[in-house]
Amino acid sequence: MNPYESYEAKIIEIRELTSREKLFTLRFTDRELESTFTFKPGQFVIVDLRGYGEFPISLCSPPTRKPIQLCIRRVGRLTRLIHKFDEGDSIGIRGPYGNGFPLEKMEGSNLILVAGGLGMAPLRSVLWYAIDTGKFERIYLFYGTKSYEDILFRDEIIYLLKHGEKLNCHVKLAYEVETPSCIYLEKGFSEKVCKGVVTDLFRGEEFNVENSYALICGPPVMYKFVIKELLDRGLSPGRIYMTLERRMKCGIGKCGHCVVGTSVSMKYICKDGPVFTYWDALSTRGLI
Amino acid sequence: MRYVKLSSENFSEFFESLKEIGKIYGPVKHNSTYTFEHVDNVKDLALKYRRTILPPKKFFVKPRDQLFRLKQNTWEEVKDVEKFVLFGVHSCDIHGLKILDRVYLQDPIDPYYKARRDNAFIVGISCMPDEYCFCKSLGTDFAMDGFDLFLHELPDGWLVRVGSIKGHEIVWENQELFDEVTDEDLKNFKEFEEKRAKAFKREINREGLADILDLAFNSPVWKKYSEKCLGCGNCTLVCPTCRCYEVCDNWTRAYEAVRERRYDSCFMPTHGLVAGGHNFRPTRLDRFRHRYYCKSYFDPSAGFNCVGCGRCDEFCPARIEHVKVLEEIREGLI
Ligand SMILES: Cc1cc2nc3c(=O)[nH]c(=O)nc-3n(C[C@H](O)[C@H](O)[C@H](O)COP(=O)(O)OP(=O)(O)OC[C@H]3O[C@@H](n4cnc5c(N)ncnc54)[C@H](O)[C@@H]3O)c2cc1C
Ligand code: SF4
Ligand code: SF4
Ligand code: FES
C-alpha cells in the first residue's frame, strides 16, 4: 500500500462557522473504511485536492462521533480552493497522523483545555470526547478569541456556557475586540466571559494541580504565556501538553519539513508530535 | 564475507557481465567535475574520481520525481521497475545511502525509494581522499555493508568483497573471471589501506560534538558564517544525506495532472513558513544553524547525519568549510 495515496471522501455537509472558517463533514466513499476509520484527539489528516496539492488539518470532531469533521480556515491557495467546494464534492484524505493526546493516561483527572483562535479546532475533538465518555473529573475550557464574530462553534460554546456545568464542563471565553455582541454575551455570563486574552481567564480559578492536565493549542505567541501561567500555579511540565504546527509535506517523517531541534535532540513534528509536553519543549530547541 | 580477486585483464569482461542486471551508471569526468551517468563503454568510466557533484542519492530520491498521475479523478501510482547497477560508489556515499534508508525504509515504507533500492546493484570502489574528505574521522571511510560487491584497488587488479546474495550470484555466475585471494593480494590490500589512512588531510573532532554544538546555540560563530553564506542551498543539494522535498501538483493536460516531489532546501526562506505567514526560521542565521544541527545530529544508534564526503565544501560558492565552522564553534565555547 502506498502511504501517500489518499482515500476518497465525500463532503456531506459544509457549515460556515465564521467569515474565514468552514466546517466540513466528510464520509469515506469506501464503506469499510468509513466504519473502521478511527483516531485520537490531537491527530491530523492530510487533505488531498487532487491536481492542486495537499495540506494538513486537525481532526476536529471527537472519535466518539461519526462522521468526521474538519474545520478549515481560508488562508492561502489550497484552503481558498476548498472553501469553493460544494456539498457532494469529493476530496482525498490520508491519515490519521501524529501521536494525538494520550487521553487514556488522563482519565480520572481534570482537563484544562486552553485554546487560542483556530486552536479550538483540535481541542474541540478533546472537549467532546471528554464529555461523551464521561471519564474525566472536570473539564475546563479557556478559549481566547479575537471577537464575537471569530468564535468558532459559537452555538456549542454558548450552549456550554449555559449548560456546561451539568456536563462537568466549565467554559470561559476571552475576547479582544469589544462589540455589542460581546458585551451582550458578557452581561449574560459575567463570571465566564471577559475582555482580555486567554491567560486572563485563569484569574480566580483553582484547580488541583496534582490531578490536572493542561492541553494547549493556539498561535505560536500564545504558548509561552499560557505555560508560564500554568507553571506558576504549580502544574508539572509533564502535565502540560501542547499541539504544534509546522509546514508539512508528507505527514509521515520523510520530507524533512517539520524537523526541529539541535544536534542532541531532533524531532519530527508530524510523527513525534504534533502533541508534545513541556519537558519536550525544554529538551528540544525550536519546538516553541 | 567472501573475498575474491578480479584481475585487471578481466575487468572489462566483468563490467560487461553486469549489463545482465540492467543499465550501468558510473562516474564520468566532465572538465574538472564528475557525475554519475549511464556508462555503456568501460572506457568512459572515471574510476579514480574524487567525488561526483550529486551523490548517488539522485537515483533513489530523484531531483524531480513523479509520484502519481491523475486519471479520471483517481491517482495512479507511477512505478519504477528498471533494474540498474551503480558502479564505483565510494564508502562515504554507501554510508549516505544507509542514512537515507533509515528515513525512507522506516515504517511507513516509502514505496518509490524501496523499489529503487531493491532494483539497484551497488558496486563500491576504494578511493584516495583529497583535501576535502573527512570521512575517516566519522568512521564512514570503510563500508561493512550496504553494497553488493566492493572493489579494492590492487596493483594488478581488485580485491573484491562480496556483500550480499546478489553479489554472490554475480560472482557465482562468472566464476571464470575471479581467482582466489593470495597472501600477496592481502599484503597489497593492507598497504593500500594504510597509505589511504595516512592521506587524510582533514579531520573532525567528534568528541562530545553534539553536546558542544547544542551548548553553543548562541555562539557568534553562527552569525559570522551566516553573514558570509549566500543562502544558495548548494550544500544541501549535493549532500548525500539531505533529503528535504517539496510536493507539487501540475496539470499536464485539461484532465490530467501529476503529483511531483522535488528537492527542497532548509536554506530557502519558505522552508519554515506556516499558515498566517509565521516563519519558524525567519533569518539566514536560523537556517544556517539549522543545517549544521541537522547534519551533526547524533543518533545514538547510528551516529551523525554527515558522512564527511566534502561536497558541501567543494561546491560552496562562499567557500565556507564545514569542519572549520564546527571547530570554531567548539573553540568559541568558553
Ligand atoms: C498538524 C497541523 C494541523 C493543522 N490543523 C489545521 C486546522 O485544523 N484548521 C486549519 O484551518 N488549519 C490547520 N493547519 C494549517 C493548515 O495546514 C494551513 O493553513 C494550510 O496548509 C494552508 O494551505 P494553503 O495552500 O491555503 O496556504 P498557502 O499559504 O497558499 O500555502 C502554500 C503551501 O504551503 C503549505 N502550507 C502553508 N501553511 C502550512 C502549514 N501551516 N502547515 C503545512 N503546510 C502549510 C501548503 O501545503 C501549501 O502547499 C494545520 C497545520 C498543521 C501542521
Ligand atoms: S554535510 Fe557536507 S561533508 Fe557531510 S555528508 Fe553532507 S555534503 Fe558531505
Ligand atoms: S553552499 Fe555555502 S553559500 Fe550556499 S547555502 Fe550552503 S553554506 Fe551557504
Ligand atoms: S511532514 Fe514530512 S517529515 Fe514531517
XYZ file of C-alpha atoms and ligand atoms in Angstrom:
695
model
C 0.000 0.000 0.000
C 1.297 3.407 -0.977
C 1.225 5.587 2.139
C 0.988 8.757 0.044
C -2.252 7.705 -1.597
C -5.396 9.266 -0.254
C -8.859 7.781 0.128
C -11.826 9.395 -1.463
C -14.179 11.164 0.915
C -17.395 12.951 0.093
C -18.233 16.310 1.622
C -21.679 15.682 3.041
C -22.126 18.993 4.793
C -20.471 22.399 4.817
C -21.173 24.814 7.643
C -19.937 28.369 7.682
C -18.512 28.961 11.154
C -17.137 32.452 10.621
C -16.258 34.533 7.601
C -12.941 32.653 7.363
C -13.662 29.182 8.723
C -15.848 26.438 7.400
C -16.663 23.106 8.930
C -16.531 20.200 6.508
C -18.303 16.973 7.395
C -16.907 14.035 5.457
C -17.781 10.461 4.710
C -15.380 7.999 3.134
C -16.652 6.517 -0.106
C -15.292 3.141 0.923
C -17.869 1.801 3.381
C -15.490 -0.404 5.220
C -13.076 2.456 5.755
C -15.942 4.665 6.868
C -16.822 2.184 9.583
C -13.269 1.325 10.667
C -11.635 4.766 10.498
C -10.638 5.841 13.971
C -8.202 8.269 15.548
C -7.160 10.025 18.741
C -7.976 13.647 19.507
C -4.947 15.718 18.516
C -4.201 13.688 15.405
C -4.458 15.198 11.950
C -5.128 14.150 8.384
C -3.720 15.302 5.079
C -6.359 16.690 2.765
C -5.694 15.936 -0.880
C -7.159 18.239 -3.507
C -6.214 16.083 -6.428
C -4.387 18.041 -9.046
C -3.854 21.033 -6.756
C -1.997 19.845 -3.680
C -2.211 18.630 -0.115
C -2.362 20.243 3.325
C -2.576 19.045 6.934
C -5.701 19.652 9.017
C -6.511 18.524 12.558
C -9.444 16.270 13.149
C -11.922 18.481 14.858
C -14.717 16.060 15.668
C -14.312 13.576 18.545
C -13.603 9.903 17.802
C -16.815 9.133 19.661
C -18.880 10.653 16.853
C -19.226 9.976 13.185
C -18.808 11.227 10.526
C -15.509 13.083 10.810
C -15.277 16.855 10.622
C -12.536 19.291 9.666
C -12.537 22.973 10.448
C -10.607 24.792 7.759
C -9.524 28.419 7.799
C -9.143 30.137 4.452
C -5.568 31.423 4.432
C -3.957 30.596 1.113
C -4.078 28.843 -2.181
C -5.439 25.445 -1.206
C -7.646 26.466 1.659
C -9.193 29.110 -0.580
C -9.880 26.406 -3.119
C -11.560 24.013 -0.713
C -13.762 26.855 0.502
C -15.194 26.904 -3.020
C -16.161 23.227 -2.868
C -19.817 22.251 -2.549
C -21.638 19.603 -0.617
C -21.457 16.398 -2.635
C -17.967 17.105 -3.962
C -15.155 14.657 -3.285
C -11.718 15.187 -1.823
C -8.934 12.837 -0.745
C -7.948 12.094 2.851
C -4.948 10.241 4.206
C -4.074 9.643 7.816
C -4.701 9.851 10.696
C -1.187 11.026 11.534
C 0.717 12.120 14.577
C 0.614 10.953 18.158
C -2.523 12.678 19.492
C -3.176 13.427 23.158
C -2.615 10.470 25.499
C -6.123 10.736 26.909
C -6.217 7.196 28.376
C -3.498 8.327 30.733
C -5.516 11.370 31.771
C -8.705 9.522 32.675
C -9.992 10.462 36.094
C -8.156 13.798 36.036
C -9.163 17.361 35.330
C -8.559 18.535 31.792
C -7.656 22.166 31.316
C -8.118 22.987 27.656
C -6.568 26.276 26.607
C -7.462 27.352 23.080
C -6.487 30.437 21.136
C -8.260 31.194 17.865
C -8.064 28.275 15.451
C -6.514 26.212 18.250
C -10.116 25.481 19.168
C -10.279 23.043 16.234
C -8.156 20.179 17.634
C -9.294 20.896 21.190
C -12.941 20.555 20.199
C -12.133 16.939 19.479
C -10.829 16.522 23.045
C -13.709 18.503 24.515
C -16.485 16.381 23.077
C -14.560 13.172 23.549
C -14.224 14.014 27.245
C -17.896 14.959 27.553
C -19.081 11.912 25.594
C -17.029 9.380 27.535
C -17.508 10.975 30.949
C -14.174 9.565 32.016
C -12.703 12.799 33.313
C -13.070 14.550 36.633
C -13.821 18.047 35.406
C -13.254 19.760 32.080
C -12.137 23.370 31.876
C -12.156 25.183 28.565
C -10.439 28.545 28.387
C -10.936 29.980 24.957
C -9.408 33.207 23.703
C -10.897 34.728 20.585
C -10.414 37.926 18.656
C -14.061 38.977 18.546
C -17.564 37.637 18.827
C -17.602 37.041 15.081
C -14.493 34.872 15.345
C -15.809 32.451 17.954
C -15.561 29.009 16.436
C -18.506 26.715 17.165
C -20.318 29.639 18.709
C -23.527 27.682 19.242
C -21.654 24.930 21.087
C -19.721 27.420 23.203
C -22.866 29.312 24.169
C -24.594 26.023 24.927
C -21.725 25.060 27.234
C -21.673 28.483 28.867
C -25.309 27.828 29.741
C -25.407 24.126 30.470
C -21.761 23.084 30.743
C -21.733 22.656 34.498
C -24.269 19.840 34.196
C -21.745 18.077 31.977
C -18.880 18.776 34.380
C -17.612 21.276 31.906
C -16.537 24.767 32.884
C -16.216 27.071 29.885
C -14.763 30.560 29.843
C -14.246 32.959 26.999
C -11.987 35.972 26.484
C -12.414 38.343 23.583
C -10.129 41.131 22.447
C -12.313 43.372 20.324
C -15.294 44.948 22.005
C -18.520 44.793 20.001
C -22.174 44.976 21.113
C -22.497 41.185 20.772
C -19.569 40.579 23.111
C -20.899 42.983 25.689
C -24.270 41.283 25.464
C -22.626 37.883 25.957
C -20.591 39.183 28.858
C -23.753 40.507 30.511
C -25.329 37.093 30.266
C -22.315 35.247 31.646
C -20.475 37.786 33.703
C -18.469 35.127 35.548
C -17.357 33.399 32.397
C -16.871 35.944 29.645
C -14.457 38.843 29.773
C -12.498 41.208 27.638
C -8.844 40.254 27.529
C -6.561 37.453 26.480
C -6.782 33.785 27.298
C -4.432 33.979 30.290
C -6.836 36.444 31.933
C -9.302 33.564 32.251
C -7.095 31.818 34.783
C -7.747 34.557 37.319
C -9.834 33.290 40.183
C -9.671 29.687 39.031
C -8.486 26.992 41.399
C -7.558 23.534 40.309
C -5.841 20.656 41.932
C -2.524 20.633 40.056
C -1.743 17.110 41.247
C -4.737 15.824 39.383
C -4.860 18.023 36.279
C -3.520 18.050 32.770
C -3.363 21.125 30.567
C -3.856 20.799 26.808
C -2.918 23.869 24.802
C -3.372 24.862 21.193
C -3.152 28.292 19.657
C -0.977 30.720 17.740
C 2.808 30.401 18.369
C 2.958 33.503 20.595
C 0.395 32.092 22.998
C 2.373 29.134 24.323
C 4.934 30.967 26.417
C 2.335 32.982 28.288
C -0.031 30.117 28.941
C 2.779 27.818 30.034
C 4.063 30.430 32.455
C 0.595 30.760 33.945
C 0.351 27.011 34.429
C 3.856 26.614 35.849
C 3.208 29.463 38.283
C 0.269 27.511 39.589
C 2.467 24.512 40.164
C 1.482 22.299 37.271
C 4.346 19.952 36.415
C 5.888 20.317 32.919
C 4.968 16.697 32.269
C 1.308 17.569 32.686
C 1.409 20.382 30.150
C 0.596 19.172 26.648
C 0.570 21.325 23.572
C -0.077 20.688 19.929
C 2.209 22.394 17.443
C 2.207 23.304 13.819
C 4.878 23.220 11.160
C 4.790 23.250 7.445
C 4.186 19.651 6.472
C 4.515 17.935 3.159
C 4.327 14.251 3.944
C 2.979 13.847 7.474
C 4.959 10.641 7.939
C 8.531 11.629 8.662
C 10.033 11.637 5.173
C 10.034 15.117 3.648
C 12.051 16.776 6.415
C 9.935 19.919 6.530
C 8.789 19.685 10.110
C 12.142 18.793 11.687
C 13.168 20.940 14.661
C 15.844 20.732 17.313
C 19.598 20.596 17.595
C 22.436 18.103 17.489
C 21.312 16.290 20.634
C 17.583 16.194 20.055
C 15.803 16.386 16.743
C 12.080 15.864 16.478
C 9.615 15.471 13.673
C 6.509 17.461 14.484
C 4.493 15.157 12.217
C 5.316 11.841 13.819
C 6.907 12.589 17.196
C 4.116 15.164 17.644
C 2.166 17.283 16.932
C 1.452 16.828 20.650
C 4.391 17.473 22.972
C 4.820 18.048 26.687
C 6.675 20.976 28.164
C 9.525 18.576 29.003
C 9.915 18.027 25.262
C 9.996 21.775 24.714
C 12.732 22.088 27.321
C 14.860 19.403 25.699
C 14.294 20.299 22.055
C 15.169 23.793 20.955
C 12.883 25.486 18.484
C 9.849 23.461 19.464
C 8.004 26.502 20.752
C 32.319 -12.036 3.988
C 33.659 -13.707 0.878
C 36.758 -12.293 -0.823
C 37.779 -12.952 -4.404
C 40.214 -11.395 -6.789
C 39.416 -9.734 -10.079
C 42.498 -9.296 -12.256
C 42.948 -6.214 -14.429
C 42.621 -8.302 -17.601
C 39.181 -9.499 -16.579
C 37.910 -6.110 -15.543
C 36.145 -5.132 -18.732
C 34.551 -8.536 -19.087
C 33.313 -8.237 -15.515
C 31.882 -4.837 -16.370
C 30.115 -6.301 -19.400
C 28.668 -9.101 -17.280
C 26.932 -6.541 -15.090
C 24.858 -5.426 -18.053
C 22.847 -8.583 -17.472
C 21.431 -6.867 -14.433
C 20.493 -3.624 -16.117
C 21.752 -0.237 -17.178
C 25.075 0.673 -15.607
C 25.630 4.094 -14.085
C 29.093 5.150 -13.067
C 31.355 8.162 -12.550
C 32.174 10.101 -15.704
C 34.507 13.075 -15.989
C 33.391 16.479 -17.289
C 36.220 19.017 -17.272
C 37.109 19.169 -13.608
C 33.963 17.570 -12.165
C 32.431 14.139 -12.096
C 28.859 12.899 -12.347
C 27.149 9.538 -12.157
C 25.823 8.771 -15.618
C 24.802 5.932 -17.846
C 28.003 4.221 -18.993
C 27.971 1.739 -21.816
C 31.657 1.520 -22.532
C 34.030 0.640 -19.723
C 36.473 3.222 -21.135
C 34.123 6.040 -20.213
C 34.363 5.236 -16.533
C 36.488 7.588 -14.462
C 37.335 5.208 -11.647
C 39.901 7.408 -9.970
C 37.344 10.136 -9.399
C 37.260 12.190 -6.209
C 33.603 12.933 -5.759
C 30.643 13.477 -8.024
C 28.594 16.676 -7.800
C 25.331 14.960 -6.904
C 25.735 11.863 -4.757
C 24.097 8.534 -5.642
C 21.008 9.655 -3.738
C 19.829 11.078 -7.069
C 18.971 7.542 -8.185
C 16.776 6.893 -5.155
C 15.422 10.307 -4.246
C 15.290 11.967 -7.627
C 15.669 15.715 -8.064
C 12.234 15.630 -9.690
C 10.153 12.623 -9.046
C 6.657 11.777 -10.248
C 4.591 10.037 -7.591
C 1.141 9.873 -9.113
C -0.718 10.577 -12.314
C -4.273 11.729 -12.133
C -6.591 9.728 -14.366
C -10.356 10.159 -14.192
C -10.028 11.868 -10.839
C -8.109 8.992 -9.225
C -4.433 8.726 -8.575
C -2.411 6.138 -10.389
C 0.918 5.306 -8.823
C 3.943 5.902 -11.022
C 6.067 2.786 -10.784
C 9.770 2.480 -11.338
C 10.746 -1.031 -12.337
C 14.089 -0.538 -14.049
C 16.881 -2.615 -12.568
C 20.227 -0.859 -12.611
C 23.841 -1.019 -11.490
C 25.575 1.780 -9.633
C 29.205 1.222 -10.396
C 32.016 2.748 -8.384
C 30.343 4.091 -5.279
C 32.656 5.373 -2.561
C 32.343 4.188 1.010
C 31.070 7.551 2.302
C 28.265 7.528 -0.249
C 27.300 3.998 0.747
C 27.024 5.262 4.314
C 24.985 8.193 2.995
C 22.506 5.760 1.465
C 22.278 3.907 4.752
C 21.285 7.162 6.443
C 18.596 7.706 3.808
C 17.448 4.108 4.377
C 16.771 4.932 7.991
C 14.337 7.586 6.872
C 12.702 6.061 3.846
C 12.585 2.409 4.866
C 11.252 3.128 8.311
C 7.581 2.410 8.767
C 5.628 3.527 6.759
C 7.968 2.484 3.977
C 8.329 4.877 1.047
C 7.454 2.605 -1.888
C 9.332 4.658 -4.501
C 12.574 4.621 -2.583
C 12.157 0.970 -1.618
C 11.586 -0.165 -5.209
C 14.729 1.606 -6.371
C 16.786 0.211 -3.515
C 15.586 -3.269 -4.419
C 16.330 -2.682 -8.086
C 19.832 -1.359 -7.547
C 23.013 -3.383 -7.655
C 25.767 -1.477 -5.911
C 29.422 -1.885 -6.687
C 31.617 0.012 -4.271
C 35.138 1.139 -5.060
C 38.087 2.191 -2.943
C 39.346 5.742 -3.206
C 42.066 8.137 -2.123
C 40.985 11.180 -0.123
C 41.553 14.711 -1.340
C 41.807 17.908 0.676
C 38.054 17.993 1.403
C 37.459 14.448 2.684
C 36.984 13.837 6.394
C 35.103 10.549 6.353
C 37.803 8.751 8.311
C 37.134 10.789 11.428
C 33.437 9.960 11.147
C 34.010 6.236 10.695
C 32.457 6.232 7.242
C 35.659 5.623 5.308
C 35.044 1.909 5.176
C 31.756 0.182 4.344
C 30.955 -3.081 6.081
C 27.590 -3.462 4.370
C 25.236 -1.597 2.090
C 26.829 -2.867 -1.150
C 26.654 -5.970 -3.317
C 30.312 -6.002 -4.345
C 33.144 -3.773 -3.215
C 36.303 -3.395 -5.302
C 39.556 -2.559 -3.548
C 42.396 -1.427 -5.743
C 45.435 -3.714 -6.031
C 48.486 -3.179 -8.247
C 47.279 -5.844 -10.673
C 43.522 -5.799 -10.246
C 40.952 -5.700 -7.495
C 40.245 -7.404 -4.214
C 36.509 -7.947 -4.251
C 34.406 -8.151 -1.119
C 31.049 -9.840 -1.641
C 28.419 -8.086 0.446
C 25.085 -9.630 -0.479
C 23.323 -12.595 -2.020
C 23.006 -10.662 -5.272
C 26.752 -10.109 -5.138
C 27.353 -13.814 -4.552
C 25.190 -14.670 -7.538
C 27.174 -12.454 -9.893
C 30.454 -13.939 -8.705
C 28.995 -17.445 -8.925
C 27.710 -16.976 -12.460
C 31.013 -15.519 -13.637
C 33.386 -17.777 -11.758
C 35.875 -17.864 -14.616
C 36.591 -14.150 -14.090
C 37.620 -14.466 -10.448
C 40.574 -16.001 -8.637
C 41.235 -16.922 -5.065
C 42.874 -14.202 -2.992
C 46.594 -14.793 -2.334
C 48.743 -13.662 0.591
C 50.363 -11.229 -1.799
C 46.958 -9.664 -2.535
C 46.193 -9.335 1.147
C 49.525 -7.642 1.704
C 48.788 -5.192 -1.100
C 45.288 -4.567 0.231
C 46.682 -3.810 3.658
C 49.318 -1.490 2.217
C 46.719 0.400 0.209
C 44.522 0.873 3.245
C 47.447 2.101 5.323
C 48.524 4.535 2.653
C 44.950 5.749 2.377
C 44.557 6.216 6.115
C 47.640 8.445 6.115
C 46.435 10.524 3.189
C 43.601 12.281 5.046
C 44.316 15.958 5.494
C 41.148 16.968 7.224
C 39.511 15.593 10.278
C 36.697 16.440 12.571
C 36.929 16.099 16.316
C 33.713 14.312 17.167
C 34.403 14.091 20.883
C 31.272 15.465 22.535
C 30.481 17.357 19.356
C 26.711 17.046 19.532
C 26.595 18.436 23.051
C 29.077 21.198 22.359
C 27.057 22.363 19.366
C 23.889 22.316 21.399
C 25.510 24.422 24.114
C 26.803 26.853 21.530
C 23.348 27.790 20.282
C 24.064 31.496 20.713
C 27.658 31.391 19.515
C 28.730 34.432 17.470
C 30.375 31.994 15.061
C 26.957 31.121 13.599
C 26.401 34.799 12.952
C 29.804 35.314 11.386
C 29.361 32.491 8.917
C 25.715 33.057 8.174
C 26.712 36.550 7.038
C 29.147 35.024 4.548
C 26.631 32.426 3.415
C 24.708 33.262 0.241
C 21.775 31.067 1.165
C 22.006 29.320 -2.186
C 21.282 25.858 -0.811
C 24.055 24.191 -2.855
C 25.374 22.466 0.240
C 22.044 20.743 0.831
C 21.531 19.738 -2.795
C 24.876 17.984 -3.030
C 24.769 16.389 0.412
C 24.280 12.609 0.314
C 22.152 12.720 3.451
C 19.993 15.807 2.808
C 16.586 14.777 1.661
C 14.022 17.544 2.205
C 11.472 17.610 -0.544
C 8.620 19.756 -1.729
C 5.482 18.382 -3.374
C 3.660 19.975 -6.296
C 0.683 19.080 -8.435
C 0.922 20.085 -12.075
C -1.661 19.883 -14.812
C -0.239 18.331 -17.950
C -3.469 18.464 -19.974
C -7.024 19.582 -19.417
C -7.917 16.481 -17.398
C -4.540 15.086 -16.473
C -2.253 16.081 -13.664
C 0.861 14.713 -11.995
C 1.993 14.922 -8.399
C 5.690 15.504 -8.250
C 8.231 15.897 -5.498
C 11.436 17.865 -5.853
C 14.484 18.621 -3.788
C 13.917 21.400 -1.330
C 16.415 23.079 0.955
C 16.209 24.359 4.506
C 18.122 27.409 3.232
C 15.020 28.607 1.405
C 13.124 31.182 3.492
C 9.836 29.398 2.695
C 11.010 26.193 4.368
C 9.905 27.296 7.833
C 6.780 29.167 6.813
C 3.397 28.142 8.175
C -0.114 29.453 7.769
C -0.617 33.080 8.639
C 2.865 33.971 7.422
C 4.595 32.919 10.650
C 8.110 31.662 9.996
C 9.886 29.387 12.424
C 13.303 30.080 10.915
C 12.951 33.625 9.703
C 16.597 34.656 9.395
C 19.555 33.359 7.412
C 21.210 32.697 10.746
C 18.345 30.444 11.885
C 18.511 28.498 8.658
C 22.304 28.263 8.550
C 22.447 26.976 12.100
C 19.626 24.535 11.478
C 21.546 22.831 8.699
C 24.544 22.315 10.964
C 22.328 20.903 13.653
C 20.630 18.578 11.231
C 23.931 17.316 9.811
C 25.506 16.984 13.241
C 22.500 15.405 14.877
C 23.833 12.473 16.820
C 21.587 9.444 16.630
C 22.718 7.107 19.410
C 22.002 4.073 17.256
C 23.611 5.336 14.085
C 25.895 8.317 14.604
C 25.952 11.627 12.767
C 23.972 12.658 9.728
C 27.157 13.682 7.921
C 29.438 11.191 6.228
C 32.358 13.532 5.574
C 32.232 13.422 1.769
C 33.374 17.040 1.483
C 30.838 18.007 -1.179
C 29.385 20.907 0.774
C 32.868 22.438 0.962
C 33.833 21.862 -2.630
C 30.588 23.274 -4.018
C 30.029 26.185 -1.637
C 30.375 29.440 -3.591
C 31.147 31.293 -0.353
C 33.979 28.870 0.466
C 32.518 28.035 3.833
C 34.195 24.951 5.265
C 32.041 22.569 7.240
C 34.756 21.281 9.566
C 36.115 24.756 10.149
C 32.743 26.080 11.225
C 32.335 23.200 13.661
C 35.848 23.659 15.039
C 35.321 27.363 15.560
C 32.065 26.691 17.339
C 33.914 24.293 19.611
C 36.676 26.804 20.280
C 34.213 29.620 20.815
C 32.557 27.759 23.647
C 34.118 29.014 26.829
C -0.707 19.428 12.314
C -1.420 20.588 11.669
C -2.774 20.764 11.903
C -3.459 21.816 11.301
N -4.783 21.939 11.566
C -5.474 22.904 10.974
C -6.887 23.014 11.179
O -7.495 22.243 11.916
N -7.532 24.001 10.544
C -6.889 24.876 9.700
O -7.563 25.743 9.129
N -5.569 24.815 9.504
C -4.838 23.839 10.103
N -3.486 23.751 9.856
C -2.845 24.742 8.970
C -3.071 24.381 7.510
O -2.335 23.243 7.203
C -2.628 25.526 6.599
O -3.468 26.602 6.834
C -2.725 25.163 5.133
O -1.757 24.215 4.809
C -2.515 26.370 4.277
O -2.574 25.969 2.924
P -2.840 26.994 1.748
O -2.482 26.363 0.475
O -4.196 27.535 1.833
O -1.872 28.146 2.121
P -0.663 28.796 1.315
O -0.096 29.844 2.188
O -1.097 29.187 -0.061
O 0.327 27.684 1.319
C 1.046 27.232 0.206
C 1.644 25.916 0.564
O 2.229 25.954 1.852
C 1.806 24.909 2.641
N 1.492 25.385 3.990
C 1.210 26.623 4.363
N 0.997 26.681 5.652
C 1.164 25.457 6.135
C 1.089 24.884 7.411
N 0.782 25.549 8.477
N 1.320 23.583 7.552
C 1.634 22.871 6.498
N 1.725 23.347 5.251
C 1.494 24.630 5.075
C 0.609 24.325 1.975
O 0.729 22.908 1.966
C 0.637 24.839 0.569
O 1.040 23.860 -0.351
C -2.782 22.719 10.455
C -1.427 22.547 10.224
C -0.737 21.507 10.813
C 0.710 21.334 10.554
S 27.376 17.744 5.361
Fe 28.896 18.040 3.727
S 30.523 16.571 4.179
Fe 28.766 15.980 5.414
S 27.730 14.450 4.156
Fe 26.757 16.429 3.668
S 27.888 17.203 1.901
Fe 29.118 15.536 2.779
S 26.577 26.249 -0.257
Fe 27.627 27.750 1.056
S 26.725 29.720 0.455
Fe 25.347 28.147 -0.319
S 23.841 27.859 1.324
Fe 25.459 26.350 1.690
S 26.860 27.366 3.135
Fe 25.568 28.978 2.243
S 5.823 16.490 7.457
Fe 7.290 15.478 6.257
S 8.758 14.968 7.772
Fe 7.156 15.780 8.971
